[in-house]
């Protein structure tokens, strides 16, 4: 039975968060009674979300994460029956709001995203422009989170103007794409083939700040989000 | 490998702040944060749960910056203070606002002094009412007691944890301020240590740490002391705190003029005393005459340790009739008398000889069974073969008072039940250590301050000054206001003064003596409790009472501060600051005492270097900063740093006001530039050291300039860090080595860091290399800590000195010239961290923690290695 809460139309593109598997919190699926499964620690460090789950390894039983760029849904298939717990990687995939709360899987049971994955924000449209002013914008929507970005080195500053459904905006506001490094992929959104392959027509940069958020129309179904992005390494 | 704290900040993580205040069992955080590994909030650290405390939200540090800048002239860095607020609403929600800020409901004076070892204490609390368990605030200390018993009018606390949420203190019942009260709510805020922690949260604001203040993702950001009581503001209580390092500029110690109380010569004791300070006859003696008599029961237990010249320590008791012992008159001789009388008389009657044929030295070590006080003689005495005692102290002698003739002692068996031992000391002798009874000299000062138990004082008479050390300071029951002190070290500085002379004045001073390192650490740690660390040796009020956990003691050694092993008398008249006593020393060492975070994330005081010279990117200590670390807005124009061409080093001290003042001048620079003088106070510094240090300051300062860069938070740089700036030919810089505009690589020293707590941006000031000719660097000497086959592992971080395909020289120090030399040059195939995989197995003589690794001789060295040089016994290269 589907538990999906998604009402958004299929995505036209994605804004991928970059995930650091060198820190705890977004890399582990545990199976009580079985081995602790480390999906990404020591495998990849700082990569975009799709690469992270594409390369996740569950050595002891062969469970898998997948991501379908056509539907925008991530899936987890448990190859062995049992109670599984996700750390924040479950939320990143749109599979589990809560951290390390057990869910029972039957053998080969598949669980699809029931909300827009926090690590792959569905986009309806996107455009960008290079701006001249090297400045930063304070993002203080969440005071405690600060959310400052930085522009440095010989960087170029871009403004990304993203259009997204309210379901996607909820996931955007979770924060994974509001700070740190992000990748924008619109046309020819395709799944990567392996860890060494990039995306066609993608842009990558660090978020300096969220410049604005506004609804497009009174229905409040679609929002426009402007990001300042620095294109530095 | 886990991502570092700093790298997290580049990758989108942020920090949330937490603040702890010494002796307050609450951790104040900006917000409760859920963990990445669980739905629950980050856990409270130890000492909170179960000790009446909690983690409380409401910390506000809006708009604050922390910062520190090296002061090259004063030797103590300038660090910014920190203002913060504790918001009302979260404190009210947590139900703790009254626990913290309401006037105490119990204000119970402690009944007696509480020392750090106390396991129970009593307070006056008429009517009782203290809860059980009780969280008790006394001074800066928080004590959590689970044993609370009331017996009108007092309440006794026991079964408690001392120093919960901070260090232990001694508490003086004799005070007259809030310090003497036990309260159920904080009564004192000023002076408490405050530590600001920064802890990493991920992009969605969840904690990467499970418990506050623990793990790799929590570290200290700032440390200081509250310098004002909380003030209620619009949104919360407002606090102000000064940086810990600025405490070192505060004066401590006390001015005190004292005079000696005298008794008539030859004062006789007529009774046994248990301790001198309880004896109404106790005085400062010029001569000491002790009447020894048989108390009748002979019950005093006295142990003698006879130290023979072969090193044997022979323990003898006076009840042993075969023992032979003569004691010089030490302090508390009355006790000794009681124990000696029967044994001595017996021995003298029988005229037994010492078993040692030549000389026997003995010390006495007496334990007063009643009080547990241990008495030790300060002197030794020698006895040659026969029976006549010879005491090392001048003018001491013994004779039987009531026997017919001392000559009979050696032969005839004359009953002798009374024995008289008399001394007469030369009080101007450096090895005479008398007790002194001193009182405040009210002709010059009237004060309520009493002497510490241990300290230093200057005796002055006839124009002569003598610095001496005293100990065992105690009140004397018979003379309220007077203190008995025991002189334990004479003529530390100056000329021995005849302490028996009328009119001698005693001036208590603040400070200590020893090498620079121990003097500095003694002043930092001393609290009067001996609990802050190994150097907590001075009395209350004579040190800053900083726990050694806040001090990097090793860095006060010669590895950083080059004059750390120099002997000095660090004392000054009355109040004095660390900066005043030692600042010049650190300046002349090319260092400055700063507060820096160590590798464990703890802010500690330590000297840091501020001189700039050639650096190597291979050095793990060097921070490499590239253009991609610099925020777009963040490059300032270069500015010239004024360097001295005259350095005046004042080496005079209170204890030695005849010392040289050393002035070093660079006349050509003075002619060209005019006088630019540094006036450095460096009390007690050797003239040659002062001369050399001043020359170095002038030479290294020539042509120095500075640049200010705004760096991203991911750059882990602190004051004193050696840095290499790779600014990508920034047009605002000039490479003085190449004579070209724009620097590709510049050696620098980080002189200041100002960090915005909100944006985490760091505004850093770097001192750049000057015009002086820089030497090559010495080759590194890495230590082999493990080896197996062809894999040689070096000490932590030392692998960075080497690169694959280079050659490493392994050697055993001091054994390079053996018939089979214990050194070998081997090519490195690969490096993983500190593990070097060599082209061949390590030689058999390689030993863990003994064998060193360095660069090979020039012919075998890589281009990078040829920038270094080393000395060998017969040659040097490069």
Short mmCIF file of N, CA, C and O in Angstrom, two decimals, chain A residues 18 20 22-25 42 45-46 87-88 91 97-101 134 136 138 143-148 150-155 157 174-176 179-181 206 233, chain B residues 1-3 8-12 14-17 30-31 36-39 61-62 202-206 208 217 627-633 713-714 757-761:
data_model
loop_
_atom_site.label_atom_id
_atom_site.label_comp_id
_atom_site.label_asym_id
_atom_site.label_seq_id
_atom_site.Cartn_x
_atom_site.Cartn_y
_atom_site.Cartn_z
N UNK A 18 24.84 17.75 -1.64
CA UNK A 18 26.08 16.98 -1.49
C UNK A 18 26.15 16.50 -0.05
O UNK A 18 25.91 17.26 0.89
N UNK A 20 28.26 14.47 2.99
CA UNK A 20 29.58 14.08 3.49
C UNK A 20 29.44 12.79 4.29
O UNK A 20 28.91 12.80 5.40
N UNK A 22 31.78 11.33 5.53
CA UNK A 22 32.84 11.30 6.54
C UNK A 22 32.36 11.73 7.90
O UNK A 22 33.09 11.65 8.88
N UNK A 23 31.13 12.19 7.99
CA UNK A 23 30.56 12.53 9.29
C UNK A 23 29.38 11.61 9.54
O UNK A 23 28.77 11.09 8.59
N UNK A 24 29.06 11.38 10.79
CA UNK A 24 27.94 10.48 11.07
C UNK A 24 26.62 11.11 10.68
O UNK A 24 26.50 12.32 10.53
N UNK A 25 25.63 10.27 10.45
CA UNK A 25 24.28 10.79 10.30
C UNK A 25 23.61 10.51 8.99
O UNK A 25 22.39 10.53 8.92
N UNK A 42 33.66 5.46 4.67
CA UNK A 42 34.91 4.94 4.13
C UNK A 42 34.81 4.55 2.65
O UNK A 42 35.73 4.00 2.09
N UNK A 45 33.33 10.11 0.21
CA UNK A 45 33.23 11.13 1.25
C UNK A 45 32.25 12.22 0.87
O UNK A 45 31.12 12.19 1.29
N UNK A 46 32.67 13.12 0.06
CA UNK A 46 31.82 14.28 -0.21
C UNK A 46 31.33 14.19 -1.65
O UNK A 46 32.07 14.53 -2.58
N UNK A 87 19.49 5.97 9.56
CA UNK A 87 19.83 7.28 10.14
C UNK A 87 19.31 8.34 9.18
O UNK A 87 18.33 8.10 8.47
N UNK A 88 19.90 9.48 9.06
CA UNK A 88 19.30 10.52 8.23
C UNK A 88 19.31 10.16 6.74
O UNK A 88 18.68 10.86 5.94
N UNK A 91 15.76 9.84 5.61
CA UNK A 91 15.08 11.10 5.32
C UNK A 91 15.57 11.69 4.00
O UNK A 91 14.79 12.24 3.22
N UNK A 97 10.98 9.85 8.03
CA UNK A 97 11.19 11.13 8.69
C UNK A 97 12.09 10.97 9.91
O UNK A 97 12.90 11.82 10.21
N UNK A 98 11.88 9.90 10.61
CA UNK A 98 12.54 9.76 11.90
C UNK A 98 13.81 8.94 11.81
O UNK A 98 13.98 8.10 10.92
N UNK A 99 14.67 9.21 12.76
CA UNK A 99 15.99 8.61 12.75
C UNK A 99 16.02 7.34 13.58
O UNK A 99 15.59 7.34 14.74
N UNK A 100 16.51 6.30 12.94
CA UNK A 100 16.74 5.03 13.65
C UNK A 100 15.50 4.53 14.39
O UNK A 100 15.58 4.06 15.52
N UNK A 101 14.36 4.70 13.74
CA UNK A 101 13.13 4.08 14.24
C UNK A 101 12.88 2.85 13.38
O UNK A 101 12.84 2.94 12.15
N UNK A 134 30.14 40.50 -5.85
CA UNK A 134 30.61 39.42 -4.97
C UNK A 134 30.12 39.70 -3.56
O UNK A 134 30.72 40.46 -2.81
N UNK A 136 27.58 38.26 -0.15
CA UNK A 136 26.94 37.11 0.47
C UNK A 136 25.65 37.57 1.11
O UNK A 136 25.46 38.75 1.40
N UNK A 138 22.76 36.84 4.02
CA UNK A 138 22.49 36.14 5.27
C UNK A 138 21.21 35.32 5.15
O UNK A 138 20.20 35.80 4.67
N UNK A 143 17.46 30.65 12.84
CA UNK A 143 18.50 31.39 13.55
C UNK A 143 19.59 30.48 14.09
O UNK A 143 20.77 30.75 13.96
N UNK A 144 19.15 29.40 14.66
CA UNK A 144 20.12 28.51 15.29
C UNK A 144 20.97 27.77 14.27
O UNK A 144 22.01 27.24 14.56
N UNK A 145 20.46 27.73 13.07
CA UNK A 145 21.20 26.96 12.09
C UNK A 145 22.21 27.82 11.34
O UNK A 145 23.08 27.33 10.65
N UNK A 146 22.04 29.09 11.48
CA UNK A 146 22.90 30.06 10.82
C UNK A 146 22.82 29.96 9.32
O UNK A 146 22.21 30.77 8.68
N UNK A 147 23.37 28.98 8.71
CA UNK A 147 23.24 28.81 7.28
C UNK A 147 24.00 29.84 6.48
O UNK A 147 23.50 30.34 5.48
N UNK A 148 25.17 30.18 6.91
CA UNK A 148 25.98 31.10 6.13
C UNK A 148 26.72 30.36 5.03
O UNK A 148 27.16 29.23 5.20
N UNK A 150 29.73 31.08 1.81
CA UNK A 150 30.92 31.90 1.62
C UNK A 150 31.31 31.91 0.16
O UNK A 150 31.13 30.92 -0.55
N UNK A 151 31.84 33.01 -0.27
CA UNK A 151 32.40 33.07 -1.61
C UNK A 151 33.89 33.32 -1.47
O UNK A 151 34.31 34.15 -0.68
N UNK A 152 34.64 32.61 -2.21
CA UNK A 152 36.07 32.68 -1.96
C UNK A 152 36.86 32.43 -3.23
O UNK A 152 36.31 32.04 -4.26
N UNK A 153 38.16 32.64 -3.07
CA UNK A 153 39.08 32.36 -4.16
C UNK A 153 38.72 33.14 -5.41
O UNK A 153 38.26 34.27 -5.37
N UNK A 154 38.89 32.53 -6.56
CA UNK A 154 38.58 33.19 -7.82
C UNK A 154 37.17 32.85 -8.28
O UNK A 154 36.93 32.63 -9.46
N UNK A 155 36.26 32.80 -7.35
CA UNK A 155 34.93 32.26 -7.66
C UNK A 155 34.09 33.21 -8.50
O UNK A 155 34.28 34.42 -8.51
N UNK A 157 30.03 34.22 -9.07
CA UNK A 157 28.78 34.16 -8.32
C UNK A 157 27.60 34.06 -9.30
O UNK A 157 27.55 34.80 -10.29
N UNK A 174 14.12 21.58 4.47
CA UNK A 174 14.80 20.72 5.44
C UNK A 174 16.26 21.13 5.59
O UNK A 174 16.87 20.87 6.62
N UNK A 175 16.82 21.73 4.56
CA UNK A 175 18.12 22.34 4.75
C UNK A 175 19.27 21.75 3.98
O UNK A 175 20.31 22.37 3.84
N UNK A 176 19.13 20.53 3.50
CA UNK A 176 20.27 19.88 2.86
C UNK A 176 20.73 20.63 1.60
O UNK A 176 21.90 20.55 1.24
N UNK A 179 22.30 24.97 2.22
CA UNK A 179 23.68 25.32 2.54
C UNK A 179 24.58 24.24 1.96
O UNK A 179 24.12 23.17 1.56
N UNK A 180 25.85 24.55 1.94
CA UNK A 180 26.80 23.55 1.45
C UNK A 180 26.84 23.50 -0.06
O UNK A 180 26.55 24.47 -0.75
N UNK A 181 27.18 22.36 -0.55
CA UNK A 181 27.42 22.20 -1.99
C UNK A 181 26.20 21.54 -2.64
O UNK A 181 25.62 20.61 -2.06
N UNK A 206 28.61 26.11 -4.44
CA UNK A 206 28.29 26.20 -3.01
C UNK A 206 27.23 27.28 -2.82
O UNK A 206 27.29 28.35 -3.44
N UNK A 233 35.67 25.67 -5.98
CA UNK A 233 35.94 24.33 -5.45
C UNK A 233 36.08 24.38 -3.94
O UNK A 233 36.48 25.39 -3.39
N UNK B 1 38.29 7.89 6.86
CA UNK B 1 38.69 8.85 7.87
C UNK B 1 37.60 9.90 8.03
O UNK B 1 37.04 10.38 7.06
N UNK B 2 37.33 10.21 9.25
CA UNK B 2 36.25 11.17 9.53
C UNK B 2 36.61 12.55 8.99
O UNK B 2 37.77 12.96 8.98
N UNK B 3 35.61 13.23 8.56
CA UNK B 3 35.79 14.60 8.10
C UNK B 3 36.08 15.49 9.31
O UNK B 3 35.45 15.36 10.35
N UNK B 8 33.96 20.27 7.78
CA UNK B 8 32.50 20.23 7.87
C UNK B 8 31.90 21.61 7.59
O UNK B 8 30.85 21.73 6.95
N UNK B 9 32.56 22.63 8.07
CA UNK B 9 32.01 23.98 7.93
C UNK B 9 32.03 24.43 6.47
O UNK B 9 31.22 25.24 6.05
N UNK B 10 32.96 23.92 5.71
CA UNK B 10 32.99 24.26 4.29
C UNK B 10 31.89 23.51 3.54
O UNK B 10 31.38 23.98 2.54
N UNK B 11 31.54 22.36 4.05
CA UNK B 11 30.62 21.49 3.33
C UNK B 11 29.16 21.70 3.73
O UNK B 11 28.33 20.86 3.45
N UNK B 12 28.90 22.78 4.41
CA UNK B 12 27.51 23.12 4.67
C UNK B 12 27.06 22.92 6.10
O UNK B 12 25.92 23.23 6.43
N UNK B 14 27.14 23.71 10.20
CA UNK B 14 27.22 24.94 10.98
C UNK B 14 27.53 24.58 12.42
O UNK B 14 27.74 23.41 12.73
N UNK B 15 27.56 25.56 13.25
CA UNK B 15 27.81 25.27 14.65
C UNK B 15 26.67 25.81 15.50
O UNK B 15 25.98 26.76 15.13
N UNK B 16 26.52 25.19 16.63
CA UNK B 16 25.63 25.69 17.66
C UNK B 16 26.49 25.84 18.90
O UNK B 16 27.39 25.03 19.15
N UNK B 17 26.24 26.88 19.66
CA UNK B 17 27.13 27.19 20.77
C UNK B 17 26.58 26.71 22.10
O UNK B 17 25.35 26.66 22.31
N UNK B 30 22.39 27.30 22.80
CA UNK B 30 21.52 28.16 22.01
C UNK B 30 20.17 27.51 21.79
O UNK B 30 19.13 28.18 21.76
N UNK B 31 20.21 26.22 21.59
CA UNK B 31 18.97 25.50 21.30
C UNK B 31 19.20 24.03 21.56
O UNK B 31 20.30 23.52 21.37
N UNK B 36 21.84 13.32 14.83
CA UNK B 36 21.74 12.64 13.55
C UNK B 36 21.55 11.14 13.73
O UNK B 36 21.13 10.44 12.81
N UNK B 37 21.84 10.65 14.90
CA UNK B 37 21.76 9.22 15.12
C UNK B 37 20.53 8.81 15.91
O UNK B 37 20.34 7.63 16.18
N UNK B 38 19.72 9.77 16.31
CA UNK B 38 18.53 9.43 17.10
C UNK B 38 17.57 10.60 17.04
O UNK B 38 17.94 11.72 16.68
N UNK B 39 16.34 10.34 17.40
CA UNK B 39 15.35 11.40 17.43
C UNK B 39 15.50 12.28 18.65
O UNK B 39 15.02 13.41 18.70
N UNK B 61 24.38 34.89 21.66
CA UNK B 61 25.71 35.50 21.44
C UNK B 61 25.68 36.34 20.18
O UNK B 61 26.69 36.51 19.49
N UNK B 62 24.52 36.88 19.85
CA UNK B 62 24.35 37.65 18.62
C UNK B 62 25.41 38.73 18.46
O UNK B 62 25.72 39.47 19.39
N UNK B 202 24.50 19.51 11.28
CA UNK B 202 24.53 19.33 9.83
C UNK B 202 23.59 20.31 9.14
O UNK B 202 23.02 21.21 9.78
N UNK B 203 23.39 20.11 7.86
CA UNK B 203 22.61 21.08 7.07
C UNK B 203 21.19 21.23 7.59
O UNK B 203 20.57 22.27 7.43
N UNK B 204 20.65 20.19 8.16
CA UNK B 204 19.28 20.29 8.67
C UNK B 204 19.27 20.63 10.15
O UNK B 204 18.21 20.56 10.79
N UNK B 205 20.40 20.97 10.70
CA UNK B 205 20.45 21.44 12.08
C UNK B 205 20.50 20.34 13.11
O UNK B 205 20.22 20.59 14.29
N UNK B 206 20.86 19.15 12.71
CA UNK B 206 20.96 18.07 13.69
C UNK B 206 22.41 17.90 14.14
O UNK B 206 23.35 18.11 13.37
N UNK B 208 25.88 16.49 15.08
CA UNK B 208 26.75 15.38 14.71
C UNK B 208 27.32 14.69 15.95
O UNK B 208 28.00 13.68 15.83
N UNK B 217 33.35 16.57 17.17
CA UNK B 217 32.57 17.67 16.60
C UNK B 217 32.14 18.68 17.66
O UNK B 217 31.21 19.45 17.45
N UNK B 627 44.68 30.89 -2.22
CA UNK B 627 43.67 31.87 -2.63
C UNK B 627 42.27 31.32 -2.44
O UNK B 627 41.33 32.07 -2.20
N UNK B 628 42.12 30.01 -2.53
CA UNK B 628 40.78 29.44 -2.40
C UNK B 628 40.33 29.37 -0.94
O UNK B 628 39.23 28.91 -0.67
N UNK B 629 41.18 29.79 -0.03
CA UNK B 629 40.77 29.87 1.38
C UNK B 629 40.34 31.29 1.75
O UNK B 629 39.87 31.52 2.86
N UNK B 630 40.55 32.21 0.84
CA UNK B 630 40.33 33.62 1.17
C UNK B 630 38.98 34.07 0.60
O UNK B 630 38.72 33.88 -0.59
N UNK B 631 38.16 34.63 1.43
CA UNK B 631 36.88 35.11 0.96
C UNK B 631 37.09 36.29 0.02
O UNK B 631 38.07 37.04 0.14
N UNK B 632 36.15 36.46 -0.90
CA UNK B 632 36.35 37.45 -1.96
C UNK B 632 36.59 38.85 -1.43
O UNK B 632 37.29 39.65 -2.02
N UNK B 633 35.97 39.14 -0.33
CA UNK B 633 36.11 40.50 0.18
C UNK B 633 37.35 40.69 1.02
O UNK B 633 37.58 41.78 1.54
N UNK B 713 35.78 29.66 7.30
CA UNK B 713 35.87 29.00 8.60
C UNK B 713 36.56 27.65 8.54
O UNK B 713 36.89 27.08 9.58
N UNK B 714 36.77 27.14 7.37
CA UNK B 714 37.41 25.83 7.26
C UNK B 714 38.92 25.88 7.45
O UNK B 714 39.57 24.85 7.55
N UNK B 757 31.27 35.09 15.41
CA UNK B 757 30.63 33.89 15.91
C UNK B 757 29.38 33.52 15.11
O UNK B 757 28.89 32.40 15.20
N UNK B 758 28.88 34.46 14.35
CA UNK B 758 27.66 34.17 13.60
C UNK B 758 28.00 33.66 12.20
O UNK B 758 27.49 32.64 11.76
N UNK B 759 28.87 34.37 11.50
CA UNK B 759 29.20 33.94 10.14
C UNK B 759 30.39 32.99 10.12
O UNK B 759 30.63 32.33 9.11
N UNK B 760 31.13 32.94 11.20
CA UNK B 760 32.34 32.12 11.35
C UNK B 760 33.49 32.60 10.47
O UNK B 760 34.52 31.94 10.39
N UNK B 761 33.32 33.72 9.80
CA UNK B 761 34.43 34.26 9.03
C UNK B 761 35.57 34.65 9.96
O UNK B 761 35.35 35.10 11.09
#
